[in-house]
Amino acid sequence: MDGALLVAGLYIFMLAAFLGFLVVSRVPPLLHTPLMSATNAISAIIVVAAILVTGGRHGTVVTVLGTIAVACAMCNVVGGFLITERMLKMFKKGDGKSEK
Amino acid sequence: MTSHIFTNIVYLISALLFILGLKGLNSPETARRGQKMAALGMTMAIIGTLIQHEVVTYEWIIVGLVIGSIVGIGIAAWTPMTKMPERTALSHAFGALAAALVGVAEYYHGQDLNTVRMSAIGSEVMLGSLTFTGSMMAFGKLQGILPGSPWTYKGQNVFNVSLLAVIALIVIILVFFPSTSFLFYLGLVLALTFGVMLILPIGAADMPTVISILNSYAGISAALLGFALNNKILIIAGALDGASGFILSIIMCRAMNRSFTNVLFGAFGKITPPVDGAAAPEDTGNKQVHSGTPKEAAEIFKNSKSVIIVPGYGMAAAQAQHNVRELADILKAQGTDVKYAIHPVAGRMPGHMNVLLAEANVPYDVLFDMDDINPEFPDADVALVIGANDVTNPAARHDTASPIYGMPILDVDKAKHVMVVKRSMNPGFAGIENELYFNDRTMMVFGDAKTVVGNITKELNDLK
């Protein structure tokens, strides 16, 4: 059973990584900094795993570790998406006031 | 069980939204909409998890969510754009720490530690831990808490490789004997140490590559955690992040002419400043450096039809991006064509210069990548280099003895006039003299980038 799950997981990983390559290689260097903060926010999905382990009533140690993990991951979720938005808002096409 | 199926369907939709979010970043027009989709996906995934029946207590989850959100909002609101590399390093550290802590918690309450699960948890905790300390080190170096110069010692690579081998061995033993918990915690400590050792030999100017690699590691730890917990959304999101960091690392490597293995094994310290390397300065010692005043610079600008601005880390350090834009505005007003040339490793992280210039209201269609702008330098009247050094050194093209030989550079020396704004004649991070400064067509304008650019702008205004 576990072997089958592992293989299924590997398939998912392979396909997702391949898709990631295709999508990310088309991101222009212009947006590489927002790209990094966006992927950082997305990989903070570990907040989900942190929630599961914290809420599972596994004893004090696990709860403490889990709570810290929830806080760290959530900080990346919120901070990552907000700061990406803040950066992307600044990118403008050349018809602004700097025009002659 | 039904709640599981429901949650998994929610995860599936989240995964799709994440991918669409990244796809949006293909162009600045679609980027913001994409990010909204990704954020929606994240919200759905979190809510879908909170309603799972395994979650029996909520108080600590809420505490964590609230603290994390407050800190996250604070960081997002108050981080200046010049500090984006520091923020990114810190967020890699947070992400890796969260992944490592969940891994430790899973091991600690130790349900069903079979071979597959134990290999995933073991490697995930080790990778997460070393990424955590590595990112903290990178943060320290960027922030200036730690010295930015490489810290090397004899046998460094041998030591690091051995340390990594011991960690790998511990993980392998743990797979077969999951209950030897002292080994687990020993491995954890060693991995934390390894992260520190890995970044010690790396100079601050190599940070674009390091940050990309740590980005990739943080993503892979998330994916490994997904394997440990059989959680598909973690595998997918981790793989996307890992792939993105990997691609950026490759781009950074190419831009610095390093091999990928060189970077993978963390041998960034390889470009060590030639401490005794007085050879290069001696060669050029009798050559003349032409230094000019902002007034002389302004006179050249007055008569130029096209200007290419080359920003580097020095512009970010001096926070001169707004002054640069003001100068560009005046040039445009007198009918001069102004473009920006951006080297992939300019600044301290990928794309850093673009964000800074965007912040200063420079429209993104005048920002050009190296390959697109290089053919235009021979036609440019002035190439204005602000705080960039090694990426403009013509020695990279012809001097096989130079440590940066082969690195793709911006061809600023082909412009009719070259103007370099720089604090002093100190060489760049690689400790190499820049031939460009001794070129007959080069004028050095010494001083703080912000002040100098401001003065040039003032003089140019007075000339009218």
Coordinates of C-alpha atoms in Angstrom, one line a residue:
Chain A
M1 CA 0.0 0.0 0.0
D2 CA 2.7 2.4 1.0
G3 CA 4.8 1.6 -2.1
A4 CA 1.8 2.3 -4.3
L5 CA 1.2 5.7 -2.6
L6 CA 4.9 6.6 -3.0
V7 CA 4.8 5.8 -6.7
A8 CA 1.6 7.9 -7.1
G9 CA 3.4 10.7 -5.2
L10 CA 6.4 10.4 -7.5
Y11 CA 4.2 10.7 -10.6
I12 CA 2.6 13.8 -9.2
F13 CA 5.9 15.3 -8.3
M14 CA 7.4 14.6 -11.7
L15 CA 4.4 16.1 -13.5
A16 CA 4.2 19.2 -11.3
A17 CA 8.0 19.8 -11.5
F18 CA 7.8 19.5 -15.3
L19 CA 4.9 21.9 -15.5
G20 CA 6.7 24.2 -13.1
F21 CA 9.7 24.3 -15.5
L22 CA 7.5 25.1 -18.5
V23 CA 5.6 27.8 -16.7
V24 CA 8.5 29.4 -14.9
S25 CA 10.8 29.4 -17.8
R26 CA 8.4 31.8 -19.6
V27 CA 8.5 34.3 -16.8
P28 CA 10.5 37.3 -18.0
P29 CA 13.6 38.4 -16.0
L30 CA 11.6 41.6 -15.3
L31 CA 9.4 39.7 -12.9
H32 CA 11.9 37.4 -11.3
T33 CA 11.7 39.1 -7.9
P34 CA 7.9 38.9 -7.7
L35 CA 8.2 35.3 -9.0
M36 CA 10.3 34.4 -6.1
S37 CA 8.0 35.9 -3.5
A38 CA 5.0 34.3 -5.2
T39 CA 6.5 30.8 -5.3
N40 CA 7.6 31.4 -1.7
A41 CA 4.0 32.1 -0.7
I42 CA 2.7 29.1 -2.6
S43 CA 5.2 26.7 -1.0
A44 CA 4.0 28.1 2.3
I45 CA 1.1 25.6 1.7
I46 CA 3.0 23.6 4.4
V47 CA 0.7 25.7 6.7
V48 CA -1.8 23.0 5.9
A49 CA 0.5 20.2 7.3
A50 CA 1.3 22.4 10.3
I51 CA -2.4 22.9 11.0
L52 CA -3.1 19.1 10.9
V53 CA -0.3 18.3 13.3
T54 CA -1.1 21.1 15.7
G55 CA -4.8 20.3 15.8
G56 CA -4.4 16.6 16.2
R57 CA -4.0 16.6 20.0
H58 CA -0.6 14.8 20.0
G59 CA 0.7 16.3 23.3
T60 CA 2.4 19.5 24.4
V61 CA 5.7 19.1 22.5
V62 CA 3.9 18.6 19.2
T63 CA 1.5 21.4 19.8
V64 CA 4.3 23.8 20.5
L65 CA 6.3 22.8 17.4
G66 CA 3.2 22.9 15.4
T67 CA 2.1 26.3 16.6
I68 CA 5.5 27.8 15.7
A69 CA 5.3 26.1 12.3
V70 CA 1.8 27.4 11.7
A71 CA 3.0 30.9 12.5
C72 CA 6.1 30.7 10.3
A73 CA 4.2 29.3 7.3
M74 CA 1.3 31.8 7.7
C75 CA 3.8 34.6 7.8
N76 CA 5.0 33.5 4.4
V77 CA 1.5 33.1 3.1
V78 CA 0.3 36.5 4.1
G79 CA 3.6 38.3 3.7
G80 CA 4.4 36.6 0.4
F81 CA 1.1 37.4 -1.4
L82 CA 0.9 40.9 -0.1
I83 CA 4.4 41.8 -1.0
T84 CA 4.0 40.3 -4.4
E85 CA 1.0 42.5 -5.0
R86 CA 2.9 45.5 -3.7
M87 CA 5.6 44.9 -6.2
L88 CA 3.4 44.1 -9.2
K89 CA 1.4 47.2 -8.6
M90 CA 4.5 49.3 -9.3
F91 CA 5.2 47.8 -12.8
K92 CA 3.7 50.3 -15.3
K93 CA 3.8 50.7 -19.0
G94 CA 5.5 53.8 -20.5
D95 CA 2.6 56.2 -20.7
G96 CA 3.1 57.8 -17.3
K97 CA 4.1 61.3 -16.3
S98 CA 7.7 60.8 -17.3
E99 CA 6.6 61.1 -20.9
K100 CA 7.7 64.2 -22.7
Chain B
M1 CA -13.6 9.7 4.9
T2 CA -16.1 12.0 3.2
S3 CA -14.3 15.0 4.7
H4 CA -11.1 13.6 3.2
I5 CA -12.5 13.4 -0.3
F6 CA -13.9 16.9 0.0
T7 CA -10.6 18.3 1.3
N8 CA -8.7 16.6 -1.5
I9 CA -11.0 18.0 -4.1
V10 CA -10.4 21.4 -2.6
Y11 CA -6.7 20.8 -2.8
L12 CA -7.0 19.8 -6.4
I13 CA -8.7 23.2 -7.2
S14 CA -6.0 25.0 -5.2
A15 CA -3.3 23.3 -7.2
L16 CA -4.9 24.4 -10.4
L17 CA -5.1 28.0 -9.1
F18 CA -1.5 27.9 -8.0
I19 CA -0.4 26.9 -11.5
L20 CA -2.6 29.6 -13.1
G21 CA -1.1 32.1 -10.6
L22 CA 2.4 31.3 -11.8
K23 CA 1.3 31.3 -15.4
G24 CA 0.0 34.9 -14.9
L25 CA 3.6 36.0 -14.2
N26 CA 4.4 35.5 -17.8
S27 CA 3.6 39.1 -18.3
P28 CA 3.1 42.2 -16.1
E29 CA -0.4 42.7 -17.4
T30 CA -1.7 39.3 -16.2
A31 CA 0.5 39.0 -13.1
R32 CA -1.8 40.6 -10.6
R33 CA -4.9 38.6 -11.6
G34 CA -2.8 35.4 -11.4
Q35 CA -1.7 36.2 -7.9
K36 CA -5.3 36.8 -6.8
M37 CA -6.1 33.3 -8.1
A38 CA -3.2 31.8 -6.2
A39 CA -4.2 33.6 -3.0
L40 CA -7.7 32.3 -3.5
G41 CA -6.3 28.8 -3.9
M42 CA -4.3 29.2 -0.7
T43 CA -7.4 30.4 1.3
M44 CA -9.4 27.5 0.0
A45 CA -6.7 25.0 1.0
I46 CA -6.5 26.4 4.5
I47 CA -10.2 26.3 5.1
G48 CA -10.5 22.9 3.5
T49 CA -7.9 21.7 6.0
L50 CA -9.4 23.3 9.1
I51 CA -12.7 21.4 8.6
Q52 CA -10.9 18.0 8.5
H53 CA -12.0 15.7 11.3
E54 CA -8.4 15.1 12.4
V55 CA -8.3 18.7 13.6
V56 CA -9.8 18.4 17.0
T57 CA -8.5 21.5 18.8
Y58 CA -8.3 24.9 17.3
E59 CA -7.0 27.3 19.9
W60 CA -3.2 26.9 19.1
I61 CA -3.9 26.8 15.4
I62 CA -5.7 30.1 15.7
V63 CA -2.8 31.5 17.8
G64 CA -0.3 30.5 15.1
L65 CA -2.4 31.8 12.3
V66 CA -3.0 35.2 14.0
I67 CA 0.7 35.7 14.9
G68 CA 1.9 34.6 11.5
S69 CA -0.6 36.9 9.8
I70 CA 0.3 40.0 11.9
V71 CA 4.0 39.4 11.3
G72 CA 3.4 38.8 7.6
I73 CA 1.4 41.9 7.2
G74 CA 4.0 43.9 9.0
I75 CA 6.9 42.6 6.9
A76 CA 4.9 43.1 3.7
A77 CA 3.9 46.7 4.5
W78 CA 7.2 48.0 5.8
T79 CA 9.9 46.3 3.9
P80 CA 11.6 48.8 1.6
M81 CA 12.1 47.6 -2.0
T82 CA 15.9 47.9 -1.5
K83 CA 15.6 45.3 1.3
M84 CA 13.7 42.8 -0.9
P85 CA 16.7 40.3 -0.9
E86 CA 16.8 40.3 2.9
R87 CA 13.0 39.7 3.1
T88 CA 13.3 36.9 0.6
A89 CA 16.1 35.2 2.5
L90 CA 14.1 35.5 5.7
S91 CA 11.0 34.0 4.1
H92 CA 13.0 31.0 2.9
A93 CA 14.2 30.6 6.4
F94 CA 10.6 30.7 7.8
G95 CA 9.4 28.3 5.2
A96 CA 12.2 25.8 5.8
L97 CA 11.8 26.1 9.6
A98 CA 8.1 25.4 9.3
A99 CA 8.8 22.3 7.2
A100 CA 11.5 21.1 9.5
L101 CA 9.3 21.6 12.6
V102 CA 6.4 19.7 11.2
G103 CA 8.8 16.9 10.3
V104 CA 10.2 16.8 13.8
A105 CA 6.7 16.8 15.3
E106 CA 5.7 14.0 13.0
Y107 CA 8.7 12.0 14.0
Y108 CA 8.1 12.8 17.7
H109 CA 4.6 11.5 17.9
G110 CA 5.9 8.7 15.7
Q111 CA 2.9 7.0 14.2
D112 CA 3.6 4.3 11.6
L113 CA 7.2 5.1 10.8
N114 CA 7.6 2.7 8.0
T115 CA 10.4 2.8 5.4
V116 CA 8.8 5.2 2.9
R117 CA 7.6 7.6 5.6
M118 CA 10.8 7.6 7.5
S119 CA 13.0 8.3 4.5
A120 CA 10.7 11.2 3.6
I121 CA 10.7 12.6 7.1
G122 CA 14.4 12.1 7.6
S123 CA 15.5 13.8 4.4
E124 CA 12.9 16.5 4.7
V125 CA 13.9 17.5 8.3
M126 CA 17.6 17.5 7.3
L127 CA 17.0 19.6 4.1
G128 CA 14.7 21.9 5.9
S129 CA 17.1 22.5 8.8
L130 CA 20.1 23.2 6.6
T131 CA 17.9 25.5 4.5
F132 CA 16.8 27.3 7.6
T133 CA 20.3 28.1 9.0
G134 CA 21.6 28.7 5.4
S135 CA 18.9 31.3 4.8
M136 CA 19.5 32.9 8.1
M137 CA 23.2 33.2 7.2
A138 CA 22.3 34.7 3.9
F139 CA 20.0 37.1 5.6
G140 CA 22.8 38.0 8.1
K141 CA 25.3 38.7 5.2
L142 CA 22.8 40.7 3.2
Q143 CA 21.7 42.8 6.2
G144 CA 25.3 43.4 7.2
I145 CA 25.0 41.7 10.6
L146 CA 27.6 39.2 9.4
P147 CA 30.6 40.2 7.3
G148 CA 29.7 40.0 3.6
S149 CA 33.1 38.8 2.6
P150 CA 33.7 35.1 2.0
W151 CA 35.0 33.2 5.1
T152 CA 37.3 30.4 4.0
Y153 CA 39.6 28.0 5.7
K154 CA 41.8 25.1 4.6
G155 CA 40.0 21.9 3.9
Q156 CA 36.6 23.6 3.8
N157 CA 35.2 21.6 1.0
V158 CA 36.4 18.3 2.4
F159 CA 34.9 19.2 5.8
N160 CA 31.5 20.2 4.2
V161 CA 31.3 17.1 2.0
S162 CA 32.1 14.9 4.9
L163 CA 29.5 16.5 7.1
L164 CA 26.9 16.1 4.4
A165 CA 27.9 12.4 4.0
V166 CA 27.5 11.8 7.8
I167 CA 24.0 13.4 7.6
A168 CA 23.1 11.2 4.7
L169 CA 24.4 8.1 6.5
I170 CA 22.3 9.0 9.6
V171 CA 19.2 9.3 7.4
I172 CA 19.9 5.9 5.9
I173 CA 20.4 4.3 9.3
L174 CA 17.2 5.9 10.5
V175 CA 15.2 4.4 7.7
F176 CA 16.1 1.0 8.9
F177 CA 16.0 1.8 12.7
P178 CA 13.4 4.6 13.0
S179 CA 13.4 4.3 16.8
T180 CA 17.0 5.5 17.3
S181 CA 15.9 8.9 18.2
F182 CA 19.2 10.2 19.4
L183 CA 20.5 9.7 15.8
F184 CA 17.6 11.7 14.5
Y185 CA 18.3 14.7 16.8
L186 CA 22.1 14.4 16.1
G187 CA 21.3 14.6 12.4
L188 CA 19.2 17.6 13.0
V189 CA 22.0 19.4 14.8
L190 CA 24.5 18.4 12.1
A191 CA 22.1 19.7 9.4
L192 CA 21.7 23.0 11.2
T193 CA 25.5 23.2 11.4
F194 CA 25.9 22.3 7.7
G195 CA 23.6 25.1 6.7
V196 CA 25.9 27.6 8.4
M197 CA 29.1 26.0 7.0
L198 CA 27.6 26.0 3.5
I199 CA 27.1 29.8 3.4
L200 CA 30.2 30.9 5.2
P201 CA 32.5 30.9 2.1
I202 CA 30.0 32.9 0.0
G203 CA 30.4 36.5 -0.6
A204 CA 27.5 39.0 -0.5
A205 CA 27.7 39.6 -4.2
D206 CA 27.1 35.9 -4.9
M207 CA 23.7 36.2 -3.2
P208 CA 21.5 36.1 -6.3
T209 CA 22.7 32.5 -6.9
V210 CA 22.5 31.5 -3.3
I211 CA 19.0 32.9 -2.8
S212 CA 17.8 31.0 -5.8
I213 CA 19.3 27.8 -4.6
L214 CA 17.8 28.2 -1.1
N215 CA 14.5 28.9 -2.8
S216 CA 14.7 25.6 -4.6
Y217 CA 15.7 23.8 -1.3
A218 CA 12.8 25.3 0.5
G219 CA 10.4 24.0 -2.2
I220 CA 11.9 20.6 -2.2
S221 CA 11.5 20.3 1.6
A222 CA 7.9 21.1 1.2
A223 CA 7.5 18.4 -1.4
L224 CA 9.3 15.9 0.8
L225 CA 6.9 16.7 3.6
G226 CA 4.1 16.0 1.2
F227 CA 5.6 12.5 0.6
A228 CA 5.9 12.0 4.4
L229 CA 2.3 12.9 5.0
N230 CA 0.9 11.6 1.7
N231 CA -0.4 15.1 1.0
K232 CA -0.7 15.8 -2.7
I233 CA -1.0 19.6 -2.6
L234 CA 2.3 19.8 -0.7
I235 CA 4.0 17.7 -3.3
I236 CA 2.6 19.9 -6.1
A237 CA 3.3 23.3 -4.5
G238 CA 6.7 22.1 -3.4
A239 CA 7.6 20.9 -6.8
L240 CA 6.5 24.2 -8.4
D241 CA 8.6 26.2 -5.9
G242 CA 11.6 23.8 -6.3
A243 CA 11.4 24.0 -10.1
S244 CA 11.2 27.8 -10.0
G245 CA 14.2 28.1 -7.7
F246 CA 16.1 25.6 -9.9
I247 CA 15.5 27.6 -13.1
L248 CA 16.5 30.9 -11.4
S249 CA 19.7 29.2 -10.1
I250 CA 20.5 28.1 -13.7
I251 CA 19.9 31.6 -15.0
M252 CA 22.1 33.1 -12.3
C253 CA 24.9 30.5 -12.9
R254 CA 24.9 31.2 -16.6
A255 CA 25.1 34.9 -15.9
M256 CA 28.2 34.4 -13.8
N257 CA 29.7 31.7 -16.0
R258 CA 29.7 29.0 -13.4
S259 CA 29.0 25.4 -13.9
F260 CA 25.9 24.0 -12.3
T261 CA 27.7 21.3 -10.4
N262 CA 30.0 24.1 -9.0
V263 CA 26.9 25.7 -7.5
L264 CA 25.1 22.5 -6.4
F265 CA 28.0 21.5 -4.3
G266 CA 28.2 24.9 -2.8
A267 CA 31.7 25.7 -4.0
F268 CA 30.8 29.4 -4.4
G269 CA 33.9 30.4 -2.5
K270 CA 35.8 29.4 -5.7
I271 CA 36.1 32.9 -6.9
T272 CA 38.4 34.0 -4.1
P273 CA 39.8 37.5 -4.3
P274 CA 43.4 37.3 -5.4
V275 CA 44.9 38.6 -2.2
D276 CA 48.4 38.8 -3.6
G277 CA 47.0 39.6 -7.1
A278 CA 48.7 43.0 -7.5
A279 CA 49.4 41.9 -11.0
A280 CA 46.3 43.4 -12.6
P281 CA 46.6 46.8 -10.9
E282 CA 50.3 47.0 -11.8
D283 CA 49.6 46.4 -15.4
T284 CA 47.2 49.2 -15.5
G285 CA 49.0 51.3 -13.0
N286 CA 50.5 53.7 -15.5
K287 CA 47.3 54.1 -17.4
Q288 CA 45.2 57.2 -16.8
V289 CA 41.9 57.4 -15.1
H290 CA 39.9 60.3 -16.3
S291 CA 37.8 61.7 -13.6
G292 CA 35.2 64.3 -14.2
T293 CA 32.9 66.6 -12.3
P294 CA 29.1 66.4 -12.5
K295 CA 29.2 69.6 -14.6
E296 CA 31.4 68.0 -17.2
A297 CA 29.1 65.0 -17.2
A298 CA 26.1 67.2 -17.7
E299 CA 27.7 68.8 -20.7
I300 CA 28.2 65.4 -22.3
F301 CA 24.6 64.6 -21.6
K302 CA 23.4 67.9 -23.1
N303 CA 24.7 66.8 -26.5
S304 CA 23.7 63.2 -26.5
K305 CA 20.9 61.7 -28.5
S306 CA 20.8 58.3 -26.8
V307 CA 21.7 57.2 -23.2
I308 CA 21.8 53.7 -21.7
I309 CA 21.7 53.5 -18.0
V310 CA 23.4 50.5 -16.3
P311 CA 22.3 50.1 -12.7
G312 CA 24.0 47.8 -10.2
Y313 CA 24.0 47.1 -6.5
G314 CA 25.6 50.5 -5.8
M315 CA 22.4 52.2 -7.0
A316 CA 20.3 50.1 -4.5
A317 CA 22.8 50.7 -1.7
A318 CA 22.7 54.4 -2.2
Q319 CA 18.9 54.4 -2.7
A320 CA 19.5 56.4 -5.9
Q321 CA 16.7 54.9 -8.1
H322 CA 14.5 58.0 -7.7
N323 CA 17.3 60.4 -8.6
V324 CA 18.2 58.2 -11.6
R325 CA 14.6 58.5 -12.8
E326 CA 14.7 62.3 -12.4
L327 CA 17.8 62.5 -14.5
A328 CA 16.2 60.3 -17.1
D329 CA 13.1 62.5 -17.1
I330 CA 15.2 65.6 -17.9
L331 CA 17.1 63.7 -20.7
K332 CA 13.8 62.6 -22.2
A333 CA 12.5 66.2 -22.0
Q334 CA 15.4 67.4 -24.1
G335 CA 14.6 64.6 -26.6
T336 CA 17.2 62.1 -25.6
D337 CA 16.4 58.4 -25.9
V338 CA 16.9 56.7 -22.5
K339 CA 17.0 53.0 -21.9
Y340 CA 18.1 50.8 -19.0
A341 CA 20.4 47.8 -19.4
I342 CA 19.9 45.1 -16.7
H343 CA 22.4 42.3 -16.1
P344 CA 20.8 39.2 -14.7
V345 CA 23.0 39.2 -11.6
A346 CA 22.8 43.0 -11.0
G347 CA 21.8 43.6 -7.4
R348 CA 21.5 41.0 -4.7
M349 CA 18.6 38.8 -6.1
P350 CA 17.1 37.9 -9.4
G351 CA 15.2 40.8 -10.9
H352 CA 16.1 43.2 -8.0
M353 CA 17.0 46.2 -10.3
N354 CA 13.7 45.9 -12.2
V355 CA 11.7 46.2 -9.0
L356 CA 13.7 49.2 -7.8
L357 CA 13.3 51.0 -11.0
A358 CA 9.6 50.1 -11.2
E359 CA 9.3 51.6 -7.7
A360 CA 10.8 54.8 -9.0
N361 CA 8.1 54.9 -11.7
V362 CA 10.4 53.9 -14.5
P363 CA 8.0 52.2 -17.1
Y364 CA 9.0 48.6 -17.6
D365 CA 9.2 48.8 -21.4
V366 CA 12.4 50.8 -21.2
L367 CA 14.1 48.1 -19.0
F368 CA 16.1 45.7 -21.2
D369 CA 17.8 42.4 -20.6
M370 CA 21.4 41.9 -21.4
D371 CA 20.9 40.1 -24.7
D372 CA 18.4 42.6 -26.0
I373 CA 20.4 45.7 -25.2
N374 CA 24.0 44.6 -25.9
P375 CA 23.7 45.3 -29.7
E376 CA 22.6 48.8 -29.0
F377 CA 25.7 50.0 -27.1
P378 CA 27.8 50.9 -30.2
D379 CA 25.1 53.3 -31.2
A380 CA 24.6 54.9 -27.8
D381 CA 26.2 58.3 -27.1
V382 CA 26.5 57.7 -23.3
A383 CA 26.5 54.5 -21.2
L384 CA 25.9 55.6 -17.6
V385 CA 27.1 53.0 -15.2
I386 CA 25.7 53.5 -11.6
G387 CA 27.1 51.2 -9.0
A388 CA 27.7 48.2 -11.3
N389 CA 31.3 46.9 -11.6
D390 CA 32.2 43.3 -12.6
V391 CA 29.3 43.0 -15.0
T392 CA 30.8 45.8 -17.1
N393 CA 34.4 44.6 -17.1
P394 CA 35.6 44.0 -20.7
A395 CA 38.3 41.7 -19.3
A396 CA 35.6 39.1 -19.1
R397 CA 35.7 39.0 -22.9
H398 CA 39.5 38.6 -23.6
D399 CA 41.6 38.2 -20.5
T400 CA 41.8 34.5 -19.9
A401 CA 43.7 35.1 -16.7
S402 CA 40.9 37.0 -15.2
P403 CA 38.7 35.2 -12.6
I404 CA 35.6 36.5 -14.4
Y405 CA 36.8 35.5 -17.9
G406 CA 33.9 34.1 -19.9
M407 CA 31.2 35.8 -17.8
P408 CA 28.7 37.5 -20.1
I409 CA 28.9 41.2 -19.6
L410 CA 27.1 44.4 -20.7
D411 CA 29.1 45.9 -23.6
V412 CA 29.2 49.4 -22.1
D413 CA 32.8 50.0 -23.4
K414 CA 31.4 50.1 -26.9
A415 CA 29.4 53.3 -26.3
K416 CA 30.8 56.6 -27.5
H417 CA 31.1 57.9 -23.9
V418 CA 31.2 55.8 -20.8
M419 CA 30.4 57.5 -17.5
V420 CA 30.9 55.6 -14.3
V421 CA 29.4 56.8 -11.0
K422 CA 31.3 55.1 -8.2
R423 CA 32.3 55.8 -4.7
S424 CA 36.1 55.1 -5.1
M425 CA 38.5 53.1 -7.2
N426 CA 38.0 50.0 -4.9
P427 CA 37.6 46.9 -7.0
G428 CA 34.4 44.9 -6.9
F429 CA 33.7 41.7 -5.0
A430 CA 36.0 39.6 -7.1
G431 CA 38.8 41.9 -6.3
I432 CA 39.5 42.6 -9.9
E433 CA 40.5 45.9 -11.5
N434 CA 37.9 47.0 -14.0
E435 CA 39.6 47.7 -17.4
L436 CA 36.7 49.9 -18.2
Y437 CA 37.9 52.6 -15.8
F438 CA 41.1 53.0 -17.7
N439 CA 39.4 53.3 -21.1
D440 CA 40.1 56.6 -22.9
R441 CA 36.4 57.2 -23.4
T442 CA 35.5 56.6 -19.8
M443 CA 34.9 59.4 -17.4
M444 CA 34.8 58.5 -13.7
V445 CA 32.5 60.6 -11.5
F446 CA 33.4 59.8 -7.9
G447 CA 31.0 60.1 -5.1
D448 CA 27.8 58.7 -3.6
A449 CA 25.4 57.6 -6.4
K450 CA 22.5 59.6 -5.0
T451 CA 24.5 62.8 -4.6
V452 CA 26.3 62.5 -7.9
V453 CA 23.2 61.7 -10.0
G454 CA 21.4 64.6 -8.2
N455 CA 24.2 67.0 -9.0
I456 CA 24.4 66.0 -12.6
T457 CA 20.6 66.6 -12.9
K458 CA 21.0 70.0 -11.3
E459 CA 23.9 71.0 -13.7
L460 CA 21.9 69.7 -16.7
N461 CA 19.0 71.9 -15.6
D462 CA 21.3 74.9 -15.3
L463 CA 22.7 74.4 -18.8
K464 CA 19.3 74.9 -20.3

